Short mmCIF file of C-alpha atoms in Angstrom, two decimals:
data_model
loop_
_atom_site.label_atom_id
_atom_site.label_comp_id
_atom_site.label_asym_id
_atom_site.label_seq_id
_atom_site.Cartn_x
_atom_site.Cartn_y
_atom_site.Cartn_z
CA MET T 1 0.25 -0.20 0.04
CA PRO T 2 1.94 3.28 -1.82
CA THR T 3 1.85 5.77 1.71
CA ALA T 4 0.88 8.79 1.76
CA SER T 5 3.30 11.80 1.19
CA LYS T 6 2.36 14.73 2.90
CA PRO T 7 1.57 18.07 2.01
CA ALA T 8 4.02 20.53 1.65
CA LYS T 9 3.64 23.03 4.20
CA LYS T 10 2.34 25.74 4.16
CA ALA T 11 5.65 28.97 3.77
CA THR T 12 4.53 31.97 7.04
CA ALA T 13 3.83 35.07 6.38
CA PRO T 14 6.78 38.00 6.95
CA ALA T 15 6.61 39.08 10.20
CA LYS T 16 4.29 42.54 9.84
CA SER T 17 5.50 45.63 9.83
CA ALA T 18 4.91 46.28 13.41
CA GLY T 19 8.48 46.72 15.20
CA VAL T 20 10.47 46.89 12.23
CA PHE T 21 11.39 51.01 12.70
CA SER T 22 12.57 52.50 15.85
CA LYS T 23 10.71 54.58 18.36
CA GLU T 24 13.31 57.71 16.05
CA GLU T 25 12.50 55.70 12.98
CA LYS T 26 8.91 56.70 13.80
CA GLU T 27 8.96 59.64 14.92
CA ALA T 28 11.30 60.64 11.65
CA MET T 29 8.31 59.84 9.44
CA LYS T 30 6.28 61.79 11.56
CA ALA T 31 8.40 64.56 11.49
CA TYR T 32 8.55 64.11 7.32
CA ALA T 33 4.27 64.29 7.55
CA ALA T 34 3.69 67.05 9.60
CA GLU T 35 6.70 69.04 7.72
CA LYS T 36 4.56 68.63 4.65
CA LYS T 37 1.39 69.50 6.04
CA ALA T 38 3.82 73.33 6.53
CA GLN T 39 5.02 73.83 4.00
CA LYS T 40 1.63 74.04 2.30
CA ALA T 41 0.21 76.35 5.55
CA GLY T 42 3.85 78.41 4.02
CA ALA T 43 4.64 77.96 7.74
CA ASP T 44 8.83 79.04 7.19
CA GLY T 45 11.08 76.60 6.50
CA GLU T 46 14.01 78.83 8.34
CA ALA T 47 12.53 78.87 11.56
CA GLU T 48 11.18 75.57 11.38
CA LEU T 49 15.39 74.76 11.05
CA LEU T 50 17.03 76.65 13.84
CA SER T 51 13.74 75.73 16.69
CA LYS T 52 15.41 71.91 15.92
CA ILE T 53 18.98 73.76 16.81
CA ALA T 54 17.06 75.36 19.40
CA GLU T 55 16.27 71.77 20.64
CA MET T 56 19.51 70.22 20.17
CA LYS T 57 22.25 69.63 22.96
CA GLY T 58 25.09 69.74 23.83
CA ASN T 59 27.46 69.20 20.31
CA ASP T 60 24.69 69.11 18.22
CA LYS T 61 23.84 72.00 19.04
CA ALA T 62 27.28 73.65 18.86
CA MET T 63 27.73 71.81 15.36
CA ALA T 64 24.56 72.79 13.68
CA GLU T 65 24.37 76.37 14.58
CA ARG T 66 28.32 76.62 12.57
CA ILE T 67 26.19 74.19 9.39
CA HIS T 68 23.61 77.58 9.41
CA ALA T 69 26.54 79.51 9.06
CA ILE T 70 28.34 77.97 6.22
CA VAL T 71 25.77 76.59 5.10
CA LYS T 72 24.15 80.53 4.77
CA GLN T 73 27.51 82.49 3.37
CA ALA T 74 28.79 78.97 1.42
CA ALA T 75 25.13 78.55 -0.88
CA PRO T 76 22.84 81.70 0.24
CA GLY T 77 20.49 80.12 -2.39
CA LEU T 78 19.77 77.19 -0.52
CA ILE T 79 16.82 77.37 1.58
CA ALA T 80 16.44 76.23 5.63
CA LYS T 81 13.92 73.79 6.48
CA THR T 82 13.14 70.94 7.92
CA TRP T 83 13.62 67.33 6.77
CA TYR T 84 12.47 64.18 9.08
CA GLY T 85 12.76 66.79 11.62
CA MET T 86 16.78 67.69 11.08
CA PRO T 87 18.47 70.42 9.76
CA ALA T 88 18.75 70.61 5.64
CA TYR T 89 18.45 73.32 2.54
CA ALA T 90 16.93 73.21 -0.70
CA ARG T 91 16.90 73.86 -3.90
CA GLU T 92 13.85 76.51 -5.46
CA ASP T 93 12.78 73.09 -5.74
CA GLY T 94 11.65 71.96 -2.66
CA LYS T 95 13.94 68.84 -2.42
CA ALA T 96 16.80 68.88 0.45
CA VAL T 97 20.13 68.68 -1.05
CA LEU T 98 22.23 68.69 2.09
CA PHE T 99 21.09 68.04 5.58
CA TYR T 100 22.56 67.15 9.36
CA GLN T 101 21.41 64.16 11.79
CA PRO T 102 22.61 65.18 14.93
CA ALA T 103 24.55 61.94 16.76
CA GLY T 104 21.53 62.01 19.47
CA LYS T 105 18.64 61.84 16.89
CA PHE T 106 19.32 58.10 16.85
CA LYS T 107 21.97 57.82 19.71
CA ALA T 108 24.67 57.55 17.25
CA ARG T 109 28.46 58.15 18.28
CA TYR T 110 28.76 61.01 15.52
CA SER T 111 26.89 63.37 13.56
CA THR T 112 26.50 62.93 10.10
CA LEU T 113 26.65 65.63 7.20
CA GLY T 114 24.35 63.82 4.77
CA PHE T 115 23.99 64.79 0.53
CA ASN T 116 21.13 63.39 -1.16
CA ASP T 117 21.67 62.54 -5.60
CA SER T 118 20.63 66.53 -5.92
CA ALA T 119 23.70 67.56 -4.97
CA MET T 120 26.90 67.57 -7.54
CA LEU T 121 29.51 65.46 -5.45
CA ASP T 122 30.28 63.30 -8.46
CA ASP T 123 33.70 62.59 -8.75
CA GLY T 124 34.46 59.64 -10.98
CA ASN T 125 32.31 56.38 -10.34
CA VAL T 126 32.51 57.09 -6.40
CA TRP T 127 31.81 59.30 -4.29
CA ALA T 128 31.36 59.59 -1.20
CA THR T 129 27.48 61.58 0.59
CA SER T 130 27.59 61.36 4.10
CA PHE T 131 30.08 62.90 6.19
CA ALA T 132 30.82 61.79 9.82
CA LEU T 133 31.49 64.43 12.47
CA VAL T 134 32.26 64.34 15.74
CA LYS T 135 34.06 68.49 16.14
CA LEU T 136 34.35 70.66 13.75
CA ASP T 137 37.15 72.84 13.91
CA ALA T 138 38.70 75.62 10.99
CA ALA T 139 39.18 73.45 8.99
CA ASP T 140 36.91 70.54 8.98
CA GLU T 141 34.85 74.50 8.68
CA LYS T 142 36.65 75.07 5.00
CA LYS T 143 36.57 71.65 4.40
CA ILE T 144 32.34 71.81 4.41
CA ALA T 145 32.05 75.01 3.04
CA ALA T 146 34.04 73.50 0.07
CA LEU T 147 31.51 70.13 0.05
CA VAL T 148 28.72 72.92 0.18
CA LYS T 149 29.26 75.01 -2.37
CA LYS T 150 30.10 71.97 -5.19
CA ALA T 151 27.36 70.59 -4.32
CA VAL T 152 25.00 73.30 -4.79
CA SER T 153 27.07 74.26 -8.76
#
């Protein structure tokens, strides 16, 4: 008597998104939604950015203030705004060119200065789009100013 073969086990569905995003990531997504609403209502992006900087502490705040001053001087045509709750700078079309992610936002060991794909940092086939920041000295500030100028060129 032939034995009946057992049906193959049904593949289990992947876990739902519950628990996939950290609390900080969820907050960033909520901040982005709120920014879009505020933007439609005509909110002042620079005031929002300065408010976010004011909420920061210690080194994060000091670096954010310096980066804001550098960007305003190096690329005065960029529009200050927030992007996922972080200070960012955009072209006139509203798309962020660069952003500052404070270490405290995601409990990281360093802050990040990031550039989106609209930044003109192209350099051959491979180039950096984000930079770790621990502190800023005069040489670092010059390097950031040069990157910002190149990004908007």
